[in-house]
Amino acid sequence: MKYDLHSHTTASDGELSPNALIARARNGDVDVLAITDHDTLAAYREIDRSALGALTLIPGTELSSQWQKNNVHIVGLNVPLECGAFADAIASQQRSRIERASIIADKLAKKGFTDILPGVLEKAGKGSIGRPHFAQQLLEIGAVKSLEEAFKKYLGTGKIGDVKQIWPQLDEVVGWIRDAGGTAVLAHPDKYRLTRSKLHRLTDDFISAGGEAIEVVSGKQDKVRTRELAKLCIEKNLLASCGSDFHQPGKFWAELGQHSPLPEECTPVWDRW
Ligand code: AMP
Ligand code: MN
Ligand code: MN
Ligand code: MN
């Protein structure tokens, strides 16, 4: 069975519509898929259930949080699609994204990129508005030569467009998922560029808040690193998750269903389901 428990669609910063993502997952022999758009469950409202075939869908979302000045992502799996409290939490994240977008636009205006917000909003469409939409707009107006450059100069960690104070604390976000009966998963631990001891502290705080699983595998990853993360997972008595973090076709390291295998010594998060 092939599980891909981390992916994005046009409901956030992904390139494919939810139905196109499902078609691609089926072509890629994925058996179980979680669509985990940033701070939204909107993709699930667009899905044509009759086109799922043998594919099992796990309701999910990737929530933004703050931990010691870091922007940490928590994937919620098996979250309820219709639940008052969880829907309220998602709605507040959406408001934060809109508020953050105008803060980022003001900051970029000070760099000489005025009136950038309308184009950004257009690119986000009905989806969750995020930094990749700013990167696309900066590219369109010729401020940068690539999306990568937009992150490197203006939007990436520590740059002016990296506004993270807006996000709720990690324990609150984990609490939303847990209270809604979902499983909280610490997403892509390598993306935060933490030292070994800081990653251990993050993991401990995540567990104290009610977190249950960690992405031992995120996309195609180095074998040595996978072994280290498996060790952390086992040491902390966590369940293991895996996913591609697919956003768009053409990125071999983050292709749907093409992530590295989960080490056998880990207990997969789906053992519980
Ligand atoms: P946001 O959710 O608005 O905070 O933006 C974070 C998203 O930006 C991530 O989920 C990635 O999809 C994307 N991203 C982050 N860093 C980079 C980068 N260096 N180059 C391209 N995309 C990036
Ligand atoms: Mn993203
Ligand atoms: Mn993420
Ligand atoms: Mn993601």
PDB file of C-alpha atoms in Angstrom, residues 41-182:
ATOM      1  CA  LEU A  41     -10.081  22.152   4.040  1.00  0.00           C
ATOM      2  CA  ALA A  42     -11.635  23.782   0.968  1.00  0.00           C
ATOM      3  CA  ALA A  43     -10.247  21.178  -1.470  1.00  0.00           C
ATOM      4  CA  TYR A  44     -12.548  18.552   0.030  1.00  0.00           C
ATOM      5  CA  ARG A  45     -15.608  20.526  -1.057  1.00  0.00           C
ATOM      6  CA  GLU A  46     -14.528  20.354  -4.711  1.00  0.00           C
ATOM      7  CA  ILE A  47     -13.837  16.652  -4.928  1.00  0.00           C
ATOM      8  CA  ASP A  48     -15.777  14.429  -7.273  1.00  0.00           C
ATOM      9  CA  ARG A  49     -16.122  11.355  -5.045  1.00  0.00           C
ATOM     10  CA  SER A  50     -17.243   9.227  -7.990  1.00  0.00           C
ATOM     11  CA  ALA A  51     -13.750   9.622  -9.533  1.00  0.00           C
ATOM     12  CA  LEU A  52     -11.874   8.244  -6.518  1.00  0.00           C
ATOM     13  CA  GLY A  53     -11.919   4.610  -7.664  1.00  0.00           C
ATOM     14  CA  ALA A  54      -9.873   2.542  -5.204  1.00  0.00           C
ATOM     15  CA  LEU A  55      -8.133   5.608  -3.774  1.00  0.00           C
ATOM     16  CA  THR A  56      -8.783   6.284  -0.094  1.00  0.00           C
ATOM     17  CA  LEU A  57      -8.835   9.939   0.930  1.00  0.00           C
ATOM     18  CA  ILE A  58      -7.806  10.988   4.426  1.00  0.00           C
ATOM     19  CA  PRO A  59      -9.125  14.438   5.381  1.00  0.00           C
ATOM     20  CA  GLY A  60      -6.222  16.699   6.268  1.00  0.00           C
ATOM     21  CA  THR A  61      -4.784  20.189   6.479  1.00  0.00           C
ATOM     22  CA  GLU A  62      -1.379  21.747   7.162  1.00  0.00           C
ATOM     23  CA  LEU A  63      -1.679  24.362   9.893  1.00  0.00           C
ATOM     24  CA  SER A  64       0.761  27.225  10.441  1.00  0.00           C
ATOM     25  CA  SER A  65       2.028  27.785  13.969  1.00  0.00           C
ATOM     26  CA  GLN A  66       4.760  29.514  15.894  1.00  0.00           C
ATOM     27  CA  TRP A  67       7.346  27.866  18.098  1.00  0.00           C
ATOM     28  CA  GLN A  68      10.173  29.920  19.571  1.00  0.00           C
ATOM     29  CA  LYS A  69      10.139  32.417  16.689  1.00  0.00           C
ATOM     30  CA  ASN A  70      10.048  29.593  14.138  1.00  0.00           C
ATOM     31  CA  ASN A  71       7.183  29.061  11.718  1.00  0.00           C
ATOM     32  CA  VAL A  72       6.338  25.392  12.307  1.00  0.00           C
ATOM     33  CA  HIS A  73       3.838  23.410  10.238  1.00  0.00           C
ATOM     34  CA  ILE A  74       1.513  20.873  11.818  1.00  0.00           C
ATOM     35  CA  VAL A  75      -0.361  18.451   9.603  1.00  0.00           C
ATOM     36  CA  GLY A  76      -3.729  17.382  10.970  1.00  0.00           C
ATOM     37  CA  LEU A  77      -4.884  14.005   9.667  1.00  0.00           C
ATOM     38  CA  ASN A  78      -8.371  12.573   9.948  1.00  0.00           C
ATOM     39  CA  VAL A  79      -9.686  15.953  10.952  1.00  0.00           C
ATOM     40  CA  PRO A  80     -13.434  16.522  10.733  1.00  0.00           C
ATOM     41  CA  LEU A  81     -14.682  18.279   7.615  1.00  0.00           C
ATOM     42  CA  GLU A  82     -17.747  19.505   9.474  1.00  0.00           C
ATOM     43  CA  CYS A  83     -17.020  20.517  13.055  1.00  0.00           C
ATOM     44  CA  GLY A  84     -17.873  23.873  14.614  1.00  0.00           C
ATOM     45  CA  ALA A  85     -14.740  24.343  16.705  1.00  0.00           C
ATOM     46  CA  PHE A  86     -12.316  23.092  14.040  1.00  0.00           C
ATOM     47  CA  ALA A  87     -14.058  25.117  11.329  1.00  0.00           C
ATOM     48  CA  ASP A  88     -13.711  28.185  13.574  1.00  0.00           C
ATOM     49  CA  ALA A  89      -9.983  27.512  13.954  1.00  0.00           C
ATOM     50  CA  ILE A  90      -9.561  27.229  10.182  1.00  0.00           C
ATOM     51  CA  ALA A  91     -11.538  30.445   9.707  1.00  0.00           C
ATOM     52  CA  SER A  92      -9.259  32.274  12.135  1.00  0.00           C
ATOM     53  CA  GLN A  93      -6.185  30.978  10.261  1.00  0.00           C
ATOM     54  CA  GLN A  94      -7.723  32.288   7.038  1.00  0.00           C
ATOM     55  CA  ARG A  95      -8.235  35.721   8.614  1.00  0.00           C
ATOM     56  CA  SER A  96      -4.602  35.658   9.755  1.00  0.00           C
ATOM     57  CA  ARG A  97      -3.479  34.859   6.202  1.00  0.00           C
ATOM     58  CA  ILE A  98      -5.393  37.856   4.848  1.00  0.00           C
ATOM     59  CA  GLU A  99      -4.055  40.123   7.583  1.00  0.00           C
ATOM     60  CA  ARG A 100      -0.524  38.824   6.988  1.00  0.00           C
ATOM     61  CA  ALA A 101      -0.853  39.440   3.248  1.00  0.00           C
ATOM     62  CA  SER A 102      -1.494  43.136   3.795  1.00  0.00           C
ATOM     63  CA  ILE A 103       1.444  43.352   6.238  1.00  0.00           C
ATOM     64  CA  ILE A 104       3.721  41.683   3.669  1.00  0.00           C
ATOM     65  CA  ALA A 105       2.419  44.019   0.943  1.00  0.00           C
ATOM     66  CA  ASP A 106       3.186  47.069   3.131  1.00  0.00           C
ATOM     67  CA  LYS A 107       6.687  45.799   3.768  1.00  0.00           C
ATOM     68  CA  LEU A 108       7.300  45.199   0.072  1.00  0.00           C
ATOM     69  CA  ALA A 109       5.918  48.658  -0.711  1.00  0.00           C
ATOM     70  CA  LYS A 110       8.710  50.091   1.431  1.00  0.00           C
ATOM     71  CA  LYS A 111      11.142  48.289  -0.879  1.00  0.00           C
ATOM     72  CA  GLY A 112       9.561  50.084  -3.828  1.00  0.00           C
ATOM     73  CA  PHE A 113       7.101  47.373  -4.909  1.00  0.00           C
ATOM     74  CA  THR A 114       3.901  49.346  -4.533  1.00  0.00           C
ATOM     75  CA  ASP A 115       0.373  48.142  -5.192  1.00  0.00           C
ATOM     76  CA  ILE A 116       1.366  44.504  -5.330  1.00  0.00           C
ATOM     77  CA  LEU A 117      -1.606  43.134  -3.358  1.00  0.00           C
ATOM     78  CA  PRO A 118      -4.288  43.093  -6.102  1.00  0.00           C
ATOM     79  CA  GLY A 119      -2.144  40.818  -8.292  1.00  0.00           C
ATOM     80  CA  VAL A 120      -1.310  38.596  -5.326  1.00  0.00           C
ATOM     81  CA  LEU A 121      -4.991  38.225  -4.421  1.00  0.00           C
ATOM     82  CA  GLU A 122      -5.792  37.370  -8.007  1.00  0.00           C
ATOM     83  CA  LYS A 123      -3.150  34.636  -8.012  1.00  0.00           C
ATOM     84  CA  ALA A 124      -4.425  33.153  -4.763  1.00  0.00           C
ATOM     85  CA  GLY A 125      -7.957  33.156  -6.201  1.00  0.00           C
ATOM     86  CA  LYS A 126     -10.325  31.472  -3.777  1.00  0.00           C
ATOM     87  CA  GLY A 127      -7.434  29.587  -2.184  1.00  0.00           C
ATOM     88  CA  SER A 128      -5.402  30.200   0.960  1.00  0.00           C
ATOM     89  CA  ILE A 129      -3.219  33.241   0.263  1.00  0.00           C
ATOM     90  CA  GLY A 130       0.481  32.593   0.849  1.00  0.00           C
ATOM     91  CA  ARG A 131       4.021  33.694   0.181  1.00  0.00           C
ATOM     92  CA  PRO A 132       4.268  31.703  -3.065  1.00  0.00           C
ATOM     93  CA  HIS A 133       1.574  34.005  -4.521  1.00  0.00           C
ATOM     94  CA  PHE A 134       3.763  36.991  -3.581  1.00  0.00           C
ATOM     95  CA  ALA A 135       6.711  35.275  -5.249  1.00  0.00           C
ATOM     96  CA  GLN A 136       4.670  34.779  -8.438  1.00  0.00           C
ATOM     97  CA  GLN A 137       3.637  38.441  -8.446  1.00  0.00           C
ATOM     98  CA  LEU A 138       7.212  39.660  -7.856  1.00  0.00           C
ATOM     99  CA  LEU A 139       8.278  37.501 -10.798  1.00  0.00           C
ATOM    100  CA  GLU A 140       5.484  38.877 -12.977  1.00  0.00           C
ATOM    101  CA  ILE A 141       6.413  42.510 -12.344  1.00  0.00           C
ATOM    102  CA  GLY A 142      10.069  41.729 -13.067  1.00  0.00           C
ATOM    103  CA  ALA A 143      11.281  42.369  -9.505  1.00  0.00           C
ATOM    104  CA  VAL A 144      12.985  38.961  -9.513  1.00  0.00           C
ATOM    105  CA  LYS A 145      14.084  36.462 -12.157  1.00  0.00           C
ATOM    106  CA  SER A 146      12.757  33.351 -10.401  1.00  0.00           C
ATOM    107  CA  LEU A 147      10.484  32.251  -7.583  1.00  0.00           C
ATOM    108  CA  GLU A 148      13.557  31.004  -5.761  1.00  0.00           C
ATOM    109  CA  GLU A 149      15.080  34.501  -5.939  1.00  0.00           C
ATOM    110  CA  ALA A 150      11.852  36.011  -4.540  1.00  0.00           C
ATOM    111  CA  PHE A 151      12.193  33.769  -1.448  1.00  0.00           C
ATOM    112  CA  LYS A 152      15.897  34.350  -1.171  1.00  0.00           C
ATOM    113  CA  LYS A 153      15.596  38.129  -1.271  1.00  0.00           C
ATOM    114  CA  TYR A 154      12.182  38.989   0.159  1.00  0.00           C
ATOM    115  CA  LEU A 155      10.055  36.118   1.449  1.00  0.00           C
ATOM    116  CA  GLY A 156      12.227  33.382   2.909  1.00  0.00           C
ATOM    117  CA  THR A 157      13.146  32.845   6.568  1.00  0.00           C
ATOM    118  CA  GLY A 158      14.418  36.052   8.143  1.00  0.00           C
ATOM    119  CA  LYS A 159      13.559  38.261   5.135  1.00  0.00           C
ATOM    120  CA  ILE A 160      11.110  41.203   5.282  1.00  0.00           C
ATOM    121  CA  GLY A 161       8.191  39.187   3.945  1.00  0.00           C
ATOM    122  CA  ASP A 162       8.624  36.454   6.555  1.00  0.00           C
ATOM    123  CA  VAL A 163       5.889  37.561   8.964  1.00  0.00           C
ATOM    124  CA  LYS A 164       5.390  34.766  11.482  1.00  0.00           C
ATOM    125  CA  GLN A 165       4.227  36.608  14.605  1.00  0.00           C
ATOM    126  CA  ILE A 166       0.731  36.307  13.226  1.00  0.00           C
ATOM    127  CA  TRP A 167       0.504  32.561  13.851  1.00  0.00           C
ATOM    128  CA  PRO A 168      -0.846  30.969  17.035  1.00  0.00           C
ATOM    129  CA  GLN A 169       1.519  29.049  19.281  1.00  0.00           C
ATOM    130  CA  LEU A 170       2.299  25.416  18.457  1.00  0.00           C
ATOM    131  CA  ASP A 171       0.472  24.007  21.496  1.00  0.00           C
ATOM    132  CA  GLU A 172      -2.733  25.824  20.590  1.00  0.00           C
ATOM    133  CA  VAL A 173      -2.676  24.503  17.025  1.00  0.00           C
ATOM    134  CA  VAL A 174      -1.917  20.935  18.142  1.00  0.00           C
ATOM    135  CA  GLY A 175      -4.790  21.316  20.628  1.00  0.00           C
ATOM    136  CA  TRP A 176      -7.251  22.194  17.844  1.00  0.00           C
ATOM    137  CA  ILE A 177      -6.403  18.986  15.987  1.00  0.00           C
ATOM    138  CA  ARG A 178      -6.452  16.798  19.093  1.00  0.00           C
ATOM    139  CA  ASP A 179      -9.743  18.269  20.366  1.00  0.00           C
ATOM    140  CA  ALA A 180     -11.282  17.633  16.944  1.00  0.00           C
ATOM    141  CA  GLY A 181     -10.295  13.945  17.170  1.00  0.00           C
ATOM    142  CA  GLY A 182      -7.572  14.196  14.504  1.00  0.00           C
TER     143      GLY A 182
END
